[in-house]
Amino acid sequence: MNSFIVATAATVISGIVGAMTGYIFSKYPFKYSNIIFVTVILGLYIAPQSILIPLVRVMGMTGLYNTYWGLILTHVGFGVPYTTLLFKNYFESIPGSLIEMASIDGCSVAEIFVRIIMPLAGPGFAVVGIFQFTNIWNEFLFGLTLTRGKEFQPITVAVSNLVGTTSIEWNTHMAGAMLVVVPVLLIYIFLMKYIVKGLLLGSVKG
């Protein structure tokens, strides 16, 4: 349940933020927008281990250590560069004439996003949701360092703690591993078409 709460919340938040930033970068370029976009994307190359100590200190100072929100915000921070890139590529395949016609009709940037872009962004949200949810579900490092005890511990950390100090009960350990694998396996089996579509995001320009 801890993993489900964290993965679902972080996926939704990072998906919405990524959709908004990707929309602006793809349809409303501004001064230095390319530099800002590259700066955001550089977040994909930040190794989690390199910021682990300051991250734990900040979480402790803000009272977010060992909470759902501590894990959620961490995953959102690392997920936004990825979701921004995917949505930017996806929105670039939407014809610019739709934006122009809506602007002529008097729609604001926010209204165009809500009334036109969002209804067309279903495939993009599906792909982002699949990749983000599975990545967060399988994540181990943040779950290990940003929680203590079992109250907010994700399933990957709980399974690793099944190993005893003197011996390993392999039947229990394998049962726990199956609980981790099955949800992700089902997602990839039944939503494979969206995963394939995600590999083609932005390959066709409008």
mmCIF file of C-alpha atoms in Angstrom:
data_model
loop_
_atom_site.group_PDB
_atom_site.id
_atom_site.type_symbol
_atom_site.label_atom_id
_atom_site.label_comp_id
_atom_site.label_asym_id
_atom_site.label_seq_id
_atom_site.Cartn_x
_atom_site.Cartn_y
_atom_site.Cartn_z
ATOM 1 C CA MET A 1 0.000 0.000 0.000
ATOM 2 C CA ASN A 2 2.869 2.404 0.741
ATOM 3 C CA SER A 3 4.356 1.810 -2.701
ATOM 4 C CA PHE A 4 0.967 2.209 -4.355
ATOM 5 C CA ILE A 5 0.257 5.524 -2.594
ATOM 6 C CA VAL A 6 3.689 7.000 -3.359
ATOM 7 C CA ALA A 7 3.860 5.743 -6.954
ATOM 8 C CA THR A 8 0.325 6.884 -7.809
ATOM 9 C CA ALA A 9 0.626 10.353 -6.263
ATOM 10 C CA ALA A 10 4.094 11.035 -7.697
ATOM 11 C CA THR A 11 3.031 9.819 -11.137
ATOM 12 C CA VAL A 12 -0.044 12.066 -11.215
ATOM 13 C CA ILE A 13 1.787 15.169 -9.986
ATOM 14 C CA SER A 14 4.844 14.746 -12.207
ATOM 15 C CA GLY A 15 2.573 13.985 -15.168
ATOM 16 C CA ILE A 16 0.558 17.184 -14.714
ATOM 17 C CA VAL A 17 3.650 19.337 -14.169
ATOM 18 C CA GLY A 18 5.398 17.714 -17.130
ATOM 19 C CA ALA A 19 2.359 18.303 -19.338
ATOM 20 C CA MET A 20 2.281 22.016 -18.485
ATOM 21 C CA THR A 21 6.000 22.564 -18.960
ATOM 22 C CA GLY A 22 6.104 20.453 -22.118
ATOM 23 C CA TYR A 23 3.174 22.439 -23.516
ATOM 24 C CA ILE A 24 4.922 25.770 -22.931
ATOM 25 C CA PHE A 25 8.265 24.611 -24.315
ATOM 26 C CA SER A 26 6.692 23.095 -27.440
ATOM 27 C CA LYS A 27 4.073 25.714 -28.356
ATOM 28 C CA TYR A 28 5.226 28.987 -26.757
ATOM 29 C CA PRO A 29 8.990 29.373 -27.178
ATOM 30 C CA PHE A 30 10.353 32.435 -25.406
ATOM 31 C CA LYS A 31 13.724 34.056 -24.838
ATOM 32 C CA TYR A 32 16.219 31.557 -23.443
ATOM 33 C CA SER A 33 13.569 28.830 -23.535
ATOM 34 C CA ASN A 34 16.009 26.414 -25.174
ATOM 35 C CA ILE A 35 18.577 27.032 -22.448
ATOM 36 C CA ILE A 36 15.965 26.542 -19.717
ATOM 37 C CA PHE A 37 14.702 23.378 -21.402
ATOM 38 C CA VAL A 38 18.203 21.915 -21.596
ATOM 39 C CA THR A 39 18.734 22.822 -17.938
ATOM 40 C CA VAL A 40 15.556 20.959 -16.993
ATOM 41 C CA ILE A 41 16.548 17.917 -19.056
ATOM 42 C CA LEU A 42 19.954 17.817 -17.384
ATOM 43 C CA GLY A 43 18.048 16.612 -14.344
ATOM 44 C CA LEU A 44 17.858 13.233 -16.090
ATOM 45 C CA TYR A 45 21.615 12.856 -15.664
ATOM 46 C CA ILE A 46 21.821 13.652 -11.950
ATOM 47 C CA ALA A 47 22.827 10.525 -10.071
ATOM 48 C CA PRO A 48 20.584 10.077 -7.002
ATOM 49 C CA GLN A 49 23.619 9.040 -4.943
ATOM 50 C CA SER A 50 25.283 12.406 -5.564
ATOM 51 C CA ILE A 51 22.542 14.367 -3.751
ATOM 52 C CA LEU A 52 21.560 11.806 -1.145
ATOM 53 C CA ILE A 53 23.191 13.468 1.882
ATOM 54 C CA PRO A 54 21.808 16.994 1.277
ATOM 55 C CA LEU A 55 18.429 15.474 0.346
ATOM 56 C CA VAL A 56 18.181 13.619 3.658
ATOM 57 C CA ARG A 57 19.233 16.761 5.553
ATOM 58 C CA VAL A 58 16.622 18.898 3.787
ATOM 59 C CA MET A 59 13.928 16.310 4.434
ATOM 60 C CA GLY A 60 14.866 16.270 8.109
ATOM 61 C CA MET A 61 14.864 20.080 8.384
ATOM 62 C CA THR A 62 11.464 20.403 6.699
ATOM 63 C CA GLY A 63 9.817 17.569 8.618
ATOM 64 C CA LEU A 64 9.321 15.493 5.474
ATOM 65 C CA TYR A 65 11.650 12.673 6.473
ATOM 66 C CA ASN A 66 9.835 9.364 6.933
ATOM 67 C CA THR A 67 6.602 10.678 5.386
ATOM 68 C CA TYR A 68 4.672 9.956 2.218
ATOM 69 C CA TRP A 69 5.212 13.508 1.002
ATOM 70 C CA GLY A 70 8.968 13.231 1.389
ATOM 71 C CA LEU A 71 9.052 10.273 -0.995
ATOM 72 C CA ILE A 72 6.431 11.737 -3.321
ATOM 73 C CA LEU A 73 8.176 15.097 -3.759
ATOM 74 C CA THR A 74 11.521 13.391 -4.299
ATOM 75 C CA HIS A 75 10.122 11.217 -7.075
ATOM 76 C CA VAL A 76 8.334 14.218 -8.585
ATOM 77 C CA GLY A 77 11.586 16.175 -8.652
ATOM 78 C CA PHE A 78 13.388 13.375 -10.450
ATOM 79 C CA GLY A 79 10.417 12.614 -12.705
ATOM 80 C CA VAL A 80 9.612 16.100 -14.043
ATOM 81 C CA PRO A 81 12.606 16.248 -16.459
ATOM 82 C CA TYR A 82 11.514 12.919 -17.933
ATOM 83 C CA THR A 83 7.825 13.830 -18.208
ATOM 84 C CA THR A 84 8.669 17.265 -19.638
ATOM 85 C CA LEU A 85 10.757 15.692 -22.389
ATOM 86 C CA LEU A 86 8.082 13.151 -23.304
ATOM 87 C CA PHE A 87 5.250 15.687 -23.345
ATOM 88 C CA LYS A 88 7.265 18.231 -25.326
ATOM 89 C CA ASN A 89 7.899 15.625 -28.006
ATOM 90 C CA TYR A 90 4.249 14.577 -27.956
ATOM 91 C CA PHE A 91 2.822 18.111 -28.154
ATOM 92 C CA GLU A 92 5.087 18.951 -31.065
ATOM 93 C CA SER A 93 3.125 16.378 -33.093
ATOM 94 C CA ILE A 94 -0.081 18.403 -32.507
ATOM 95 C CA PRO A 95 -0.688 20.853 -35.396
ATOM 96 C CA GLY A 96 0.114 24.442 -34.502
ATOM 97 C CA SER A 97 -2.935 25.556 -36.488
ATOM 98 C CA LEU A 98 -5.160 24.331 -33.635
ATOM 99 C CA ILE A 99 -3.393 26.693 -31.254
ATOM 100 C CA GLU A 100 -3.626 29.585 -33.708
ATOM 101 C CA MET A 101 -7.345 29.098 -34.319
ATOM 102 C CA ALA A 102 -8.055 28.902 -30.600
ATOM 103 C CA SER A 103 -6.052 32.088 -30.029
ATOM 104 C CA ILE A 104 -8.020 33.869 -32.755
ATOM 105 C CA ASP A 105 -11.236 32.775 -31.037
ATOM 106 C CA GLY A 106 -10.034 34.496 -27.872
ATOM 107 C CA CYS A 107 -8.773 31.569 -25.806
ATOM 108 C CA SER A 108 -5.968 32.237 -23.362
ATOM 109 C CA VAL A 109 -2.903 30.026 -23.019
ATOM 110 C CA ALA A 110 -4.455 28.260 -20.014
ATOM 111 C CA GLU A 111 -7.804 27.777 -21.771
ATOM 112 C CA ILE A 112 -6.100 26.277 -24.822
ATOM 113 C CA PHE A 113 -4.219 23.874 -22.564
ATOM 114 C CA VAL A 114 -7.332 22.769 -20.667
ATOM 115 C CA ARG A 115 -9.856 22.680 -23.526
ATOM 116 C CA ILE A 116 -7.731 21.568 -26.486
ATOM 117 C CA ILE A 117 -4.380 20.146 -25.433
ATOM 118 C CA MET A 118 -5.497 18.059 -22.460
ATOM 119 C CA PRO A 119 -8.226 16.150 -24.349
ATOM 120 C CA LEU A 120 -5.613 15.268 -26.979
ATOM 121 C CA ALA A 121 -2.982 14.273 -24.430
ATOM 122 C CA GLY A 122 -4.510 10.938 -23.411
ATOM 123 C CA PRO A 123 -1.852 8.761 -25.134
ATOM 124 C CA GLY A 124 0.896 10.951 -23.692
ATOM 125 C CA PHE A 125 -0.471 10.603 -20.160
ATOM 126 C CA ALA A 126 -0.817 6.846 -20.635
ATOM 127 C CA VAL A 127 2.830 6.469 -21.632
ATOM 128 C CA VAL A 128 4.097 8.806 -18.918
ATOM 129 C CA GLY A 129 1.940 7.061 -16.333
ATOM 130 C CA ILE A 130 3.222 3.610 -17.263
ATOM 131 C CA PHE A 131 6.895 4.528 -17.204
ATOM 132 C CA GLN A 132 6.702 6.738 -14.125
ATOM 133 C CA PHE A 133 4.634 4.293 -12.091
ATOM 134 C CA THR A 134 6.873 1.320 -12.854
ATOM 135 C CA ASN A 135 10.070 3.295 -12.224
ATOM 136 C CA ILE A 136 8.821 4.537 -8.850
ATOM 137 C CA TRP A 137 7.395 1.144 -7.907
ATOM 138 C CA ASN A 138 10.780 -0.503 -8.533
ATOM 139 C CA GLU A 139 12.837 2.252 -6.836
ATOM 140 C CA PHE A 140 14.872 1.205 -3.814
ATOM 141 C CA LEU A 141 17.437 3.865 -2.837
ATOM 142 C CA PHE A 142 15.077 6.684 -1.826
ATOM 143 C CA GLY A 143 12.757 4.273 -0.073
ATOM 144 C CA LEU A 144 15.680 2.977 1.964
ATOM 145 C CA THR A 145 17.203 6.334 2.930
ATOM 146 C CA LEU A 146 14.103 8.525 3.362
ATOM 147 C CA THR A 147 12.120 6.163 5.607
ATOM 148 C CA ARG A 148 12.667 4.295 8.830
ATOM 149 C CA GLY A 149 10.622 1.455 10.205
ATOM 150 C CA LYS A 150 7.669 -0.072 8.388
ATOM 151 C CA GLU A 151 5.125 2.750 8.532
ATOM 152 C CA PHE A 152 6.116 4.426 5.232
ATOM 153 C CA GLN A 153 8.465 1.794 3.847
ATOM 154 C CA PRO A 154 7.963 0.846 0.166
ATOM 155 C CA ILE A 155 7.661 -2.772 -0.857
ATOM 156 C CA THR A 156 11.156 -3.011 -2.368
ATOM 157 C CA VAL A 157 12.738 -2.130 0.995
ATOM 158 C CA ALA A 158 10.372 -4.441 2.869
ATOM 159 C CA VAL A 159 11.370 -7.371 0.650
ATOM 160 C CA SER A 160 15.076 -6.689 1.187
ATOM 161 C CA ASN A 161 14.476 -6.747 4.952
ATOM 162 C CA LEU A 162 13.117 -10.287 4.732
ATOM 163 C CA VAL A 163 16.706 -11.501 4.629
ATOM 164 C CA GLY A 164 17.714 -12.727 8.075
ATOM 165 C CA THR A 165 21.013 -12.027 9.807
ATOM 166 C CA THR A 166 22.088 -15.663 9.939
ATOM 167 C CA SER A 167 20.003 -17.379 7.264
ATOM 168 C CA ILE A 168 17.652 -16.650 4.366
ATOM 169 C CA GLU A 169 14.184 -18.164 4.121
ATOM 170 C CA TRP A 170 14.114 -18.377 0.342
ATOM 171 C CA ASN A 171 10.429 -19.286 0.138
ATOM 172 C CA THR A 172 9.435 -16.109 2.027
ATOM 173 C CA HIS A 173 11.901 -13.994 0.086
ATOM 174 C CA MET A 174 10.672 -15.276 -3.282
ATOM 175 C CA ALA A 175 7.037 -14.717 -2.271
ATOM 176 C CA GLY A 176 7.882 -11.112 -1.457
ATOM 177 C CA ALA A 177 9.766 -10.712 -4.741
ATOM 178 C CA MET A 178 6.716 -11.971 -6.629
ATOM 179 C CA LEU A 179 4.575 -9.311 -4.943
ATOM 180 C CA VAL A 180 6.960 -6.704 -6.326
ATOM 181 C CA VAL A 181 7.152 -8.140 -9.828
ATOM 182 C CA VAL A 182 3.525 -9.082 -10.553
ATOM 183 C CA PRO A 183 1.991 -5.556 -10.711
ATOM 184 C CA VAL A 184 4.722 -4.324 -13.069
ATOM 185 C CA LEU A 185 4.472 -7.476 -15.165
ATOM 186 C CA LEU A 186 0.707 -7.048 -15.560
ATOM 187 C CA ILE A 187 1.151 -3.417 -16.591
ATOM 188 C CA TYR A 188 3.609 -4.334 -19.331
ATOM 189 C CA ILE A 189 1.497 -7.256 -20.555
ATOM 190 C CA PHE A 190 -1.804 -5.384 -20.868
ATOM 191 C CA LEU A 191 -0.501 -1.919 -21.775
ATOM 192 C CA MET A 192 2.250 -2.861 -24.204
ATOM 193 C CA LYS A 193 0.644 -0.927 -27.067
ATOM 194 C CA TYR A 194 0.986 2.310 -25.113
ATOM 195 C CA ILE A 195 4.612 1.532 -24.329
ATOM 196 C CA VAL A 196 5.344 1.040 -28.025
ATOM 197 C CA LYS A 197 3.498 4.268 -28.787
ATOM 198 C CA GLY A 198 5.666 6.035 -26.237
ATOM 199 C CA LEU A 199 8.767 5.084 -28.169
ATOM 200 C CA LEU A 200 7.313 6.959 -31.156
ATOM 201 C CA LEU A 201 6.271 10.149 -29.342
ATOM 202 C CA GLY A 202 7.239 13.148 -31.375
ATOM 203 C CA SER A 203 8.441 11.136 -34.368
ATOM 204 C CA VAL A 204 5.682 12.670 -36.540
ATOM 205 C CA LYS A 205 5.401 16.432 -36.575
ATOM 206 C CA GLY A 206 2.102 18.235 -37.034
#
